[in-house]
Amino acid sequence: MRWAVSEHARSVLSELADRDVLDRGDVTELDFEDVSVEPFYRGGTAVTHLTTETSLPDATVELATRPQTGRAYATVRTADETYTVESPAGSDDVTVRNCYYEHDCTNYACSSSGCVYLERQCCNYGDGYHCDEWSKDGCCSC
């Protein structure tokens, strides 16, 4: 997990340092004691979906990466705001939105194998958080 994060989430970690969430934007600042490693199926292909959550003095950071695709994102929750820093697959660019992702590995059978993996995005448009409808984003092991 440390290697995958350092290799595929560099731009996300750098942005977190620029925003003073992390001191140096280094993988050593994250907590890897409770790591989730799940197979993630999309289009019949399995990729690894890694997540870890780190509690810091002023924020909680949930970091996710899919090494085979290069996608990485971090959801940051502070006392005042929640936002997502995301690096799309194959890019060193990052986007920052006052949004975050919620995900759920359900108990519903998936067509390829495992269970249905749902994801939705919640965004703050100034009047509180509004969440999209849950959508199937692949399959996960259950």
PDB file of C-alpha atoms in Angstrom:
ATOM      1  CA  MET A   1       0.000   0.000   0.000  1.00  0.00           C
ATOM      2  CA  ARG A   2       2.800   2.441   0.852  1.00  0.00           C
ATOM      3  CA  TRP A   3       4.430   1.832  -2.523  1.00  0.00           C
ATOM      4  CA  ALA A   4       1.124   2.227  -4.392  1.00  0.00           C
ATOM      5  CA  VAL A   5       0.352   5.500  -2.618  1.00  0.00           C
ATOM      6  CA  SER A   6       3.858   6.903  -3.103  1.00  0.00           C
ATOM      7  CA  GLU A   7       3.800   5.892  -6.772  1.00  0.00           C
ATOM      8  CA  HIS A   8       0.242   6.846  -7.763  1.00  0.00           C
ATOM      9  CA  ALA A   9      -0.893   9.509  -5.289  1.00  0.00           C
ATOM     10  CA  ARG A  10       2.115  11.854  -5.332  1.00  0.00           C
ATOM     11  CA  SER A  11       0.163  14.775  -6.759  1.00  0.00           C
ATOM     12  CA  VAL A  12      -2.648  14.244  -4.237  1.00  0.00           C
ATOM     13  CA  LEU A  13      -0.178  14.167  -1.324  1.00  0.00           C
ATOM     14  CA  SER A  14       1.556  17.273  -2.659  1.00  0.00           C
ATOM     15  CA  GLU A  15      -1.757  19.135  -2.815  1.00  0.00           C
ATOM     16  CA  LEU A  16      -2.543  18.068   0.754  1.00  0.00           C
ATOM     17  CA  ALA A  17       0.793  19.553   1.839  1.00  0.00           C
ATOM     18  CA  ASP A  18       0.043  22.769  -0.080  1.00  0.00           C
ATOM     19  CA  ARG A  19      -3.237  22.980   1.844  1.00  0.00           C
ATOM     20  CA  ASP A  20      -1.419  22.372   5.192  1.00  0.00           C
ATOM     21  CA  VAL A  21      -3.271  19.103   5.799  1.00  0.00           C
ATOM     22  CA  LEU A  22       0.047  17.203   5.688  1.00  0.00           C
ATOM     23  CA  ASP A  23       3.404  18.662   6.691  1.00  0.00           C
ATOM     24  CA  ARG A  24       5.534  17.351   3.826  1.00  0.00           C
ATOM     25  CA  GLY A  25       3.128  15.550   1.516  1.00  0.00           C
ATOM     26  CA  ASP A  26       4.966  12.326   2.235  1.00  0.00           C
ATOM     27  CA  VAL A  27       3.563   8.809   2.449  1.00  0.00           C
ATOM     28  CA  THR A  28       5.136   8.430   5.925  1.00  0.00           C
ATOM     29  CA  GLU A  29       2.571  10.880   7.310  1.00  0.00           C
ATOM     30  CA  LEU A  30      -0.281   8.442   6.635  1.00  0.00           C
ATOM     31  CA  ASP A  31      -1.539   5.643   8.860  1.00  0.00           C
ATOM     32  CA  PHE A  32      -1.401   2.211   7.220  1.00  0.00           C
ATOM     33  CA  GLU A  33      -2.542   0.109  10.188  1.00  0.00           C
ATOM     34  CA  ASP A  34      -6.119  -0.277   8.954  1.00  0.00           C
ATOM     35  CA  VAL A  35      -5.810  -0.711   5.195  1.00  0.00           C
ATOM     36  CA  SER A  36      -8.590  -2.011   2.997  1.00  0.00           C
ATOM     37  CA  VAL A  37      -7.480  -3.972  -0.085  1.00  0.00           C
ATOM     38  CA  GLU A  38     -10.342  -5.000  -2.331  1.00  0.00           C
ATOM     39  CA  PRO A  39     -10.569  -6.304  -5.855  1.00  0.00           C
ATOM     40  CA  PHE A  40     -12.559  -3.886  -7.963  1.00  0.00           C
ATOM     41  CA  TYR A  41     -14.218  -5.051 -11.162  1.00  0.00           C
ATOM     42  CA  ARG A  42     -15.021  -2.746 -14.031  1.00  0.00           C
ATOM     43  CA  GLY A  43     -15.794  -3.887 -17.540  1.00  0.00           C
ATOM     44  CA  GLY A  44     -14.939  -7.462 -16.619  1.00  0.00           C
ATOM     45  CA  THR A  45     -11.416  -6.549 -15.493  1.00  0.00           C
ATOM     46  CA  ALA A  46     -10.286  -6.759 -11.879  1.00  0.00           C
ATOM     47  CA  VAL A  47      -8.077  -4.030 -10.421  1.00  0.00           C
ATOM     48  CA  THR A  48      -6.951  -3.401  -6.864  1.00  0.00           C
ATOM     49  CA  HIS A  49      -8.762  -0.737  -4.829  1.00  0.00           C
ATOM     50  CA  LEU A  50      -6.733   0.356  -1.776  1.00  0.00           C
ATOM     51  CA  THR A  51      -8.012   2.653   0.970  1.00  0.00           C
ATOM     52  CA  THR A  52      -6.621   3.900   4.250  1.00  0.00           C
ATOM     53  CA  GLU A  53      -7.805   6.472   6.746  1.00  0.00           C
ATOM     54  CA  THR A  54      -5.541   8.741   8.779  1.00  0.00           C
ATOM     55  CA  SER A  55      -6.639  10.861  11.731  1.00  0.00           C
ATOM     56  CA  LEU A  56      -4.586  14.039  12.023  1.00  0.00           C
ATOM     57  CA  PRO A  57      -4.876  16.803  14.637  1.00  0.00           C
ATOM     58  CA  ASP A  58      -7.002  19.038  12.378  1.00  0.00           C
ATOM     59  CA  ALA A  59      -8.401  16.633   9.776  1.00  0.00           C
ATOM     60  CA  THR A  60      -9.260  13.090   8.813  1.00  0.00           C
ATOM     61  CA  VAL A  61      -7.918  11.940   5.455  1.00  0.00           C
ATOM     62  CA  GLU A  62      -9.310   8.931   3.616  1.00  0.00           C
ATOM     63  CA  LEU A  63      -7.005   8.088   0.736  1.00  0.00           C
ATOM     64  CA  ALA A  64      -7.925   5.700  -2.074  1.00  0.00           C
ATOM     65  CA  THR A  65      -5.880   4.525  -5.037  1.00  0.00           C
ATOM     66  CA  ARG A  66      -6.257   2.025  -7.859  1.00  0.00           C
ATOM     67  CA  PRO A  67      -2.661   1.251  -8.902  1.00  0.00           C
ATOM     68  CA  GLN A  68      -3.517  -0.477 -12.190  1.00  0.00           C
ATOM     69  CA  THR A  69      -5.402   2.576 -13.428  1.00  0.00           C
ATOM     70  CA  GLY A  70      -3.410   5.301 -11.666  1.00  0.00           C
ATOM     71  CA  ARG A  71      -6.524   6.894 -10.139  1.00  0.00           C
ATOM     72  CA  ALA A  72      -6.074   8.380  -6.671  1.00  0.00           C
ATOM     73  CA  TYR A  73      -8.174  10.614  -4.475  1.00  0.00           C
ATOM     74  CA  ALA A  74      -8.316  11.794  -0.877  1.00  0.00           C
ATOM     75  CA  THR A  75     -11.380  12.912   1.018  1.00  0.00           C
ATOM     76  CA  VAL A  76     -10.466  15.457   3.681  1.00  0.00           C
ATOM     77  CA  ARG A  77     -12.807  16.194   6.565  1.00  0.00           C
ATOM     78  CA  THR A  78     -12.085  19.098   8.917  1.00  0.00           C
ATOM     79  CA  ALA A  79     -14.295  20.779  11.489  1.00  0.00           C
ATOM     80  CA  ASP A  80     -15.262  23.373   8.865  1.00  0.00           C
ATOM     81  CA  GLU A  81     -15.355  21.582   5.517  1.00  0.00           C
ATOM     82  CA  THR A  82     -15.186  18.374   3.535  1.00  0.00           C
ATOM     83  CA  TYR A  83     -13.537  18.235   0.126  1.00  0.00           C
ATOM     84  CA  THR A  84     -11.915  15.852  -2.317  1.00  0.00           C
ATOM     85  CA  VAL A  85      -8.493  16.108  -3.921  1.00  0.00           C
ATOM     86  CA  GLU A  86      -8.412  13.869  -6.991  1.00  0.00           C
ATOM     87  CA  SER A  87      -5.803  12.866  -9.540  1.00  0.00           C
ATOM     88  CA  PRO A  88      -7.299  11.288 -12.656  1.00  0.00           C
ATOM     89  CA  ALA A  89      -5.738   8.205 -14.152  1.00  0.00           C
ATOM     90  CA  GLY A  90      -2.586   8.983 -16.102  1.00  0.00           C
ATOM     91  CA  SER A  91      -2.317  12.603 -14.962  1.00  0.00           C
ATOM     92  CA  ASP A  92      -0.243  14.545 -12.451  1.00  0.00           C
ATOM     93  CA  ASP A  93      -2.915  17.247 -12.361  1.00  0.00           C
ATOM     94  CA  VAL A  94      -5.251  17.435  -9.405  1.00  0.00           C
ATOM     95  CA  THR A  95      -8.729  18.799  -8.968  1.00  0.00           C
ATOM     96  CA  VAL A  96     -10.080  20.048  -5.661  1.00  0.00           C
ATOM     97  CA  ARG A  97     -13.805  20.159  -5.108  1.00  0.00           C
ATOM     98  CA  ASN A  98     -15.979  20.811  -2.130  1.00  0.00           C
ATOM     99  CA  CYS A  99     -17.235  17.298  -2.741  1.00  0.00           C
ATOM    100  CA  TYR A 100     -16.440  13.871  -1.437  1.00  0.00           C
ATOM    101  CA  TYR A 101     -17.166  10.301  -2.453  1.00  0.00           C
ATOM    102  CA  GLU A 102     -19.138   7.769  -0.497  1.00  0.00           C
ATOM    103  CA  HIS A 103     -18.846   4.107  -1.398  1.00  0.00           C
ATOM    104  CA  ASP A 104     -20.462   0.879  -0.348  1.00  0.00           C
ATOM    105  CA  CYS A 105     -19.808  -2.764  -1.119  1.00  0.00           C
ATOM    106  CA  THR A 106     -23.344  -4.168  -0.966  1.00  0.00           C
ATOM    107  CA  ASN A 107     -24.672  -7.682  -0.456  1.00  0.00           C
ATOM    108  CA  TYR A 108     -26.273  -7.671  -3.916  1.00  0.00           C
ATOM    109  CA  ALA A 109     -24.792 -10.134  -6.398  1.00  0.00           C
ATOM    110  CA  CYS A 110     -22.744  -8.650  -9.218  1.00  0.00           C
ATOM    111  CA  SER A 111     -22.800 -10.016 -12.763  1.00  0.00           C
ATOM    112  CA  SER A 112     -19.060 -10.776 -13.013  1.00  0.00           C
ATOM    113  CA  SER A 113     -18.493 -11.997  -9.448  1.00  0.00           C
ATOM    114  CA  GLY A 114     -18.787 -10.738  -5.920  1.00  0.00           C
ATOM    115  CA  CYS A 115     -21.123  -7.946  -4.879  1.00  0.00           C
ATOM    116  CA  VAL A 116     -22.260  -4.650  -6.341  1.00  0.00           C
ATOM    117  CA  TYR A 117     -19.973  -1.694  -5.514  1.00  0.00           C
ATOM    118  CA  LEU A 118     -21.887   1.574  -5.249  1.00  0.00           C
ATOM    119  CA  GLU A 119     -20.460   5.067  -5.307  1.00  0.00           C
ATOM    120  CA  ARG A 120     -21.936   8.536  -5.091  1.00  0.00           C
ATOM    121  CA  GLN A 121     -20.601  12.025  -4.870  1.00  0.00           C
ATOM    122  CA  CYS A 122     -21.763  14.565  -2.299  1.00  0.00           C
ATOM    123  CA  CYS A 123     -21.085  18.267  -2.867  1.00  0.00           C
ATOM    124  CA  ASN A 124     -21.593  21.462  -0.893  1.00  0.00           C
ATOM    125  CA  TYR A 125     -23.114  24.211  -2.998  1.00  0.00           C
ATOM    126  CA  GLY A 126     -23.247  26.699  -0.139  1.00  0.00           C
ATOM    127  CA  ASP A 127     -26.461  25.438   1.413  1.00  0.00           C
ATOM    128  CA  GLY A 128     -25.254  22.109   2.774  1.00  0.00           C
ATOM    129  CA  TYR A 129     -24.207  18.839   1.178  1.00  0.00           C
ATOM    130  CA  HIS A 130     -26.301  17.294  -1.580  1.00  0.00           C
ATOM    131  CA  CYS A 131     -25.553  13.750  -2.707  1.00  0.00           C
ATOM    132  CA  ASP A 132     -26.028  12.221  -6.128  1.00  0.00           C
ATOM    133  CA  GLU A 133     -27.959   9.008  -6.471  1.00  0.00           C
ATOM    134  CA  TRP A 134     -25.998   5.851  -5.747  1.00  0.00           C
ATOM    135  CA  SER A 135     -24.628   4.359  -8.953  1.00  0.00           C
ATOM    136  CA  LYS A 136     -23.043   1.033  -9.690  1.00  0.00           C
ATOM    137  CA  ASP A 137     -19.325   1.558 -10.152  1.00  0.00           C
ATOM    138  CA  GLY A 138     -18.228  -2.050 -10.536  1.00  0.00           C
ATOM    139  CA  CYS A 139     -18.074  -5.164  -8.382  1.00  0.00           C
ATOM    140  CA  CYS A 140     -16.295  -5.850  -5.117  1.00  0.00           C
ATOM    141  CA  SER A 141     -15.610  -8.936  -3.019  1.00  0.00           C
ATOM    142  CA  CYS A 142     -18.056  -9.580  -0.233  1.00  0.00           C
TER     143      CYS A 142
END
